[in-house]
Amino acid sequence: MVHKACAKTAVVRSTNPGAVTIANDELLHTLTNEDVIKQLKTWEAQKSTNAMFKSLMNYIHRVETILYFVEASRN
């Protein structure tokens, strides 16, 4: 479904001023309706025994924390 949402918004021309808003709305709608976050957490729990996966996820969580800090400091 996420792929379908991205493909649907790719049809909208980038010169259209509302293209980003349309793409964002479509992706947000798909992410909330398909419960992607729950599926990702389940997937992460299943893979947590792999050392390489754990180190990569730790790195991703650090990057997320930095991005949250940057966002908070701009507002």
mmCIF file of N, CA and C in Angstrom:
data_model
loop_
_atom_site.group_PDB
_atom_site.id
_atom_site.type_symbol
_atom_site.label_atom_id
_atom_site.label_comp_id
_atom_site.label_asym_id
_atom_site.label_seq_id
_atom_site.Cartn_x
_atom_site.Cartn_y
_atom_site.Cartn_z
ATOM 1 N N MET A 1 0.808 -1.190 0.000
ATOM 2 C CA MET A 1 0.000 0.000 0.000
ATOM 3 C C MET A 1 0.857 1.262 0.000
ATOM 4 N N VAL A 2 1.979 1.243 0.711
ATOM 5 C CA VAL A 2 2.849 2.417 0.731
ATOM 6 C C VAL A 2 3.395 2.669 -0.663
ATOM 7 N N HIS A 3 3.788 1.587 -1.349
ATOM 8 C CA HIS A 3 4.287 1.730 -2.717
ATOM 9 C C HIS A 3 3.208 2.318 -3.621
ATOM 10 N N LYS A 4 1.981 1.859 -3.454
ATOM 11 C CA LYS A 4 0.872 2.357 -4.269
ATOM 12 C C LYS A 4 0.643 3.852 -4.012
ATOM 13 N N ALA A 5 0.739 4.277 -2.749
ATOM 14 C CA ALA A 5 0.556 5.689 -2.409
ATOM 15 C C ALA A 5 1.649 6.541 -3.029
ATOM 16 N N CYS A 6 2.880 6.052 -2.988
ATOM 17 C CA CYS A 6 3.995 6.797 -3.585
ATOM 18 C C CYS A 6 3.859 6.867 -5.098
ATOM 19 N N ALA A 7 3.449 5.763 -5.717
ATOM 20 C CA ALA A 7 3.280 5.745 -7.167
ATOM 21 C C ALA A 7 2.153 6.669 -7.597
ATOM 22 N N LYS A 8 1.086 6.714 -6.815
ATOM 23 C CA LYS A 8 -0.052 7.576 -7.146
ATOM 24 C C LYS A 8 0.350 9.046 -7.110
ATOM 25 N N THR A 9 1.148 9.431 -6.120
ATOM 26 C CA THR A 9 1.554 10.826 -6.008
ATOM 27 C C THR A 9 2.631 11.187 -7.017
ATOM 28 N N ALA A 10 3.332 10.212 -7.564
ATOM 29 C CA ALA A 10 4.354 10.494 -8.575
ATOM 30 C C ALA A 10 3.722 10.978 -9.865
ATOM 31 N N VAL A 11 2.449 10.669 -10.066
ATOM 32 C CA VAL A 11 1.750 11.097 -11.271
ATOM 33 C C VAL A 11 1.544 12.607 -11.269
ATOM 34 N N VAL A 12 1.376 13.181 -10.079
ATOM 35 C CA VAL A 12 1.171 14.624 -9.968
ATOM 36 C C VAL A 12 2.467 15.322 -10.355
ATOM 37 N N ARG A 13 2.360 16.277 -11.231
ATOM 38 C CA ARG A 13 3.572 16.975 -11.691
ATOM 39 C C ARG A 13 4.199 17.783 -10.565
ATOM 40 N N SER A 14 5.506 17.830 -10.564
ATOM 41 C CA SER A 14 6.216 18.548 -9.510
ATOM 42 C C SER A 14 6.060 20.054 -9.650
ATOM 43 N N THR A 15 5.610 20.530 -10.817
ATOM 44 C CA THR A 15 5.400 21.964 -10.994
ATOM 45 C C THR A 15 4.098 22.424 -10.350
ATOM 46 N N ASN A 16 3.253 21.474 -9.992
ATOM 47 C CA ASN A 16 2.000 21.799 -9.323
ATOM 48 C C ASN A 16 2.315 22.264 -7.906
ATOM 49 N N PRO A 17 1.865 23.464 -7.512
ATOM 50 C CA PRO A 17 2.191 23.972 -6.173
ATOM 51 C C PRO A 17 1.690 23.082 -5.035
ATOM 52 N N GLY A 18 0.618 22.354 -5.259
ATOM 53 C CA GLY A 18 0.081 21.504 -4.206
ATOM 54 C C GLY A 18 0.577 20.078 -4.255
ATOM 55 N N ALA A 19 1.567 19.787 -5.102
ATOM 56 C CA ALA A 19 2.039 18.410 -5.280
ATOM 57 C C ALA A 19 2.594 17.828 -3.984
ATOM 58 N N VAL A 20 3.342 18.613 -3.242
ATOM 59 C CA VAL A 20 3.929 18.120 -1.994
ATOM 60 C C VAL A 20 2.831 17.844 -0.971
ATOM 61 N N THR A 21 1.865 18.734 -0.903
ATOM 62 C CA THR A 21 0.754 18.542 0.033
ATOM 63 C C THR A 21 -0.046 17.296 -0.311
ATOM 64 N N ILE A 22 -0.306 17.097 -1.598
ATOM 65 C CA ILE A 22 -1.046 15.915 -2.042
ATOM 66 C C ILE A 22 -0.267 14.648 -1.700
ATOM 67 N N ALA A 23 1.030 14.649 -1.990
ATOM 68 C CA ALA A 23 1.869 13.482 -1.703
ATOM 69 C C ALA A 23 1.915 13.197 -0.205
ATOM 70 N N ASN A 24 2.063 14.242 0.594
ATOM 71 C CA ASN A 24 2.118 14.082 2.042
ATOM 72 C C ASN A 24 0.805 13.524 2.588
ATOM 73 N N ASP A 25 -0.313 14.070 2.128
ATOM 74 C CA ASP A 25 -1.619 13.599 2.593
ATOM 75 C C ASP A 25 -1.855 12.139 2.227
ATOM 76 N N GLU A 26 -1.501 11.773 1.004
ATOM 77 C CA GLU A 26 -1.709 10.395 0.548
ATOM 78 C C GLU A 26 -0.852 9.414 1.349
ATOM 79 N N LEU A 27 0.407 9.767 1.576
ATOM 80 C CA LEU A 27 1.294 8.888 2.332
ATOM 81 C C LEU A 27 0.861 8.786 3.792
ATOM 82 N N LEU A 28 0.482 9.904 4.394
ATOM 83 C CA LEU A 28 0.020 9.897 5.780
ATOM 84 C C LEU A 28 -1.240 9.050 5.931
ATOM 85 N N HIS A 29 -2.152 9.179 4.983
ATOM 86 C CA HIS A 29 -3.385 8.385 4.998
ATOM 87 C C HIS A 29 -3.058 6.887 4.942
ATOM 88 N N THR A 30 -2.154 6.520 4.060
ATOM 89 C CA THR A 30 -1.780 5.110 3.919
ATOM 90 C C THR A 30 -1.081 4.595 5.175
ATOM 91 N N LEU A 31 -0.171 5.387 5.730
ATOM 92 C CA LEU A 31 0.559 4.954 6.922
ATOM 93 C C LEU A 31 -0.370 4.754 8.112
ATOM 94 N N THR A 32 -1.360 5.610 8.272
ATOM 95 C CA THR A 32 -2.272 5.464 9.403
ATOM 96 C C THR A 32 -3.265 4.329 9.187
ATOM 97 N N ASN A 33 -3.736 4.152 7.973
ATOM 98 C CA ASN A 33 -4.725 3.101 7.713
ATOM 99 C C ASN A 33 -4.121 1.705 7.705
ATOM 100 N N GLU A 34 -2.883 1.569 7.277
ATOM 101 C CA GLU A 34 -2.251 0.251 7.183
ATOM 102 C C GLU A 34 -1.522 -0.147 8.462
ATOM 103 N N ASP A 35 -1.495 0.741 9.457
ATOM 104 C CA ASP A 35 -0.850 0.461 10.741
ATOM 105 C C ASP A 35 0.597 0.011 10.541
ATOM 106 N N VAL A 36 1.323 0.781 9.759
ATOM 107 C CA VAL A 36 2.701 0.450 9.399
ATOM 108 C C VAL A 36 3.619 0.471 10.619
ATOM 109 N N ILE A 37 3.398 1.401 11.519
ATOM 110 C CA ILE A 37 4.264 1.512 12.695
ATOM 111 C C ILE A 37 4.212 0.226 13.524
ATOM 112 N N LYS A 38 3.017 -0.322 13.711
ATOM 113 C CA LYS A 38 2.875 -1.571 14.470
ATOM 114 C C LYS A 38 3.603 -2.708 13.757
ATOM 115 N N GLN A 39 3.474 -2.772 12.441
ATOM 116 C CA GLN A 39 4.141 -3.818 11.672
ATOM 117 C C GLN A 39 5.657 -3.679 11.754
ATOM 118 N N LEU A 40 6.163 -2.442 11.717
ATOM 119 C CA LEU A 40 7.607 -2.223 11.823
ATOM 120 C C LEU A 40 8.129 -2.617 13.204
ATOM 121 N N LYS A 41 7.367 -2.317 14.247
ATOM 122 C CA LYS A 41 7.793 -2.701 15.599
ATOM 123 C C LYS A 41 7.824 -4.220 15.754
ATOM 124 N N THR A 42 6.855 -4.904 15.175
ATOM 125 C CA THR A 42 6.836 -6.369 15.206
ATOM 126 C C THR A 42 8.042 -6.929 14.470
ATOM 127 N N TRP A 43 8.327 -6.365 13.304
ATOM 128 C CA TRP A 43 9.477 -6.794 12.501
ATOM 129 C C TRP A 43 10.774 -6.558 13.264
ATOM 130 N N GLU A 44 10.887 -5.404 13.917
ATOM 131 C CA GLU A 44 12.093 -5.090 14.682
ATOM 132 C C GLU A 44 12.267 -6.067 15.843
ATOM 133 N N ALA A 45 11.188 -6.433 16.502
ATOM 134 C CA ALA A 45 11.265 -7.392 17.614
ATOM 135 C C ALA A 45 11.712 -8.768 17.128
ATOM 136 N N GLN A 46 11.294 -9.165 15.947
ATOM 137 C CA GLN A 46 11.677 -10.467 15.396
ATOM 138 C C GLN A 46 13.158 -10.506 15.028
ATOM 139 N N LYS A 47 13.687 -9.404 14.555
ATOM 140 C CA LYS A 47 15.076 -9.356 14.094
ATOM 141 C C LYS A 47 16.062 -8.983 15.196
ATOM 142 N N SER A 48 15.592 -8.740 16.403
ATOM 143 C CA SER A 48 16.449 -8.196 17.455
ATOM 144 C C SER A 48 17.564 -9.128 17.914
ATOM 145 N N THR A 49 17.563 -10.383 17.497
ATOM 146 C CA THR A 49 18.639 -11.292 17.893
ATOM 147 C C THR A 49 19.873 -11.152 17.007
ATOM 148 N N ASN A 50 19.744 -10.539 15.862
ATOM 149 C CA ASN A 50 20.850 -10.353 14.929
ATOM 150 C C ASN A 50 21.685 -9.147 15.373
ATOM 151 N N ALA A 51 22.986 -9.349 15.619
ATOM 152 C CA ALA A 51 23.857 -8.286 16.124
ATOM 153 C C ALA A 51 23.992 -7.131 15.135
ATOM 154 N N MET A 52 24.103 -7.434 13.852
ATOM 155 C CA MET A 52 24.224 -6.377 12.847
ATOM 156 C C MET A 52 22.947 -5.541 12.795
ATOM 157 N N PHE A 53 21.819 -6.207 12.886
ATOM 158 C CA PHE A 53 20.537 -5.504 12.883
ATOM 159 C C PHE A 53 20.424 -4.595 14.102
ATOM 160 N N LYS A 54 20.844 -5.100 15.268
ATOM 161 C CA LYS A 54 20.774 -4.300 16.490
ATOM 162 C C LYS A 54 21.630 -3.044 16.387
ATOM 163 N N SER A 55 22.837 -3.175 15.854
ATOM 164 C CA SER A 55 23.710 -2.008 15.745
ATOM 165 C C SER A 55 23.152 -1.001 14.742
ATOM 166 N N LEU A 56 22.591 -1.490 13.652
ATOM 167 C CA LEU A 56 21.990 -0.594 12.664
ATOM 168 C C LEU A 56 20.784 0.132 13.255
ATOM 169 N N MET A 57 19.948 -0.573 13.991
ATOM 170 C CA MET A 57 18.774 0.061 14.592
ATOM 171 C C MET A 57 19.184 1.071 15.662
ATOM 172 N N ASN A 58 20.241 0.780 16.416
ATOM 173 C CA ASN A 58 20.740 1.756 17.388
ATOM 174 C C ASN A 58 21.190 3.026 16.683
ATOM 175 N N TYR A 59 21.873 2.865 15.563
ATOM 176 C CA TYR A 59 22.315 4.018 14.783
ATOM 177 C C TYR A 59 21.110 4.819 14.276
ATOM 178 N N ILE A 60 20.112 4.122 13.750
ATOM 179 C CA ILE A 60 18.917 4.802 13.233
ATOM 180 C C ILE A 60 18.203 5.559 14.355
ATOM 181 N N HIS A 61 18.117 4.965 15.538
ATOM 182 C CA HIS A 61 17.468 5.640 16.664
ATOM 183 C C HIS A 61 18.249 6.884 17.084
ATOM 184 N N ARG A 62 19.580 6.823 17.013
ATOM 185 C CA ARG A 62 20.388 8.009 17.322
ATOM 186 C C ARG A 62 20.120 9.124 16.318
ATOM 187 N N VAL A 63 20.057 8.767 15.046
ATOM 188 C CA VAL A 63 19.777 9.762 14.006
ATOM 189 C C VAL A 63 18.391 10.363 14.220
ATOM 190 N N GLU A 64 17.417 9.534 14.570
ATOM 191 C CA GLU A 64 16.068 10.044 14.857
ATOM 192 C C GLU A 64 16.095 11.048 16.000
ATOM 193 N N THR A 65 16.845 10.740 17.044
ATOM 194 C CA THR A 65 16.942 11.640 18.188
ATOM 195 C C THR A 65 17.539 12.975 17.780
ATOM 196 N N ILE A 66 18.571 12.938 16.962
ATOM 197 C CA ILE A 66 19.186 14.176 16.474
ATOM 198 C C ILE A 66 18.189 14.975 15.649
ATOM 199 N N LEU A 67 17.446 14.301 14.781
ATOM 200 C CA LEU A 67 16.457 14.995 13.950
ATOM 201 C C LEU A 67 15.341 15.601 14.797
ATOM 202 N N TYR A 68 14.903 14.886 15.839
ATOM 203 C CA TYR A 68 13.887 15.437 16.735
ATOM 204 C C TYR A 68 14.419 16.677 17.446
ATOM 205 N N PHE A 69 15.681 16.637 17.864
ATOM 206 C CA PHE A 69 16.284 17.787 18.526
ATOM 207 C C PHE A 69 16.354 18.982 17.585
ATOM 208 N N VAL A 70 16.785 18.747 16.346
ATOM 209 C CA VAL A 70 16.869 19.831 15.360
ATOM 210 C C VAL A 70 15.486 20.424 15.123
ATOM 211 N N GLU A 71 14.483 19.565 14.984
ATOM 212 C CA GLU A 71 13.117 20.049 14.765
ATOM 213 C C GLU A 71 12.637 20.883 15.953
ATOM 214 N N ALA A 72 12.894 20.411 17.158
ATOM 215 C CA ALA A 72 12.447 21.125 18.353
ATOM 216 C C ALA A 72 13.163 22.459 18.509
ATOM 217 N N SER A 73 14.425 22.504 18.137
ATOM 218 C CA SER A 73 15.171 23.754 18.291
ATOM 219 C C SER A 73 14.776 24.791 17.248
ATOM 220 N N ARG A 74 14.193 24.356 16.146
ATOM 221 C CA ARG A 74 13.749 25.305 15.117
ATOM 222 C C ARG A 74 12.393 25.906 15.443
ATOM 223 N N ASN A 75 11.613 25.219 16.243
ATOM 224 C CA ASN A 75 10.261 25.714 16.565
ATOM 225 C C ASN A 75 10.290 26.530 17.788
#
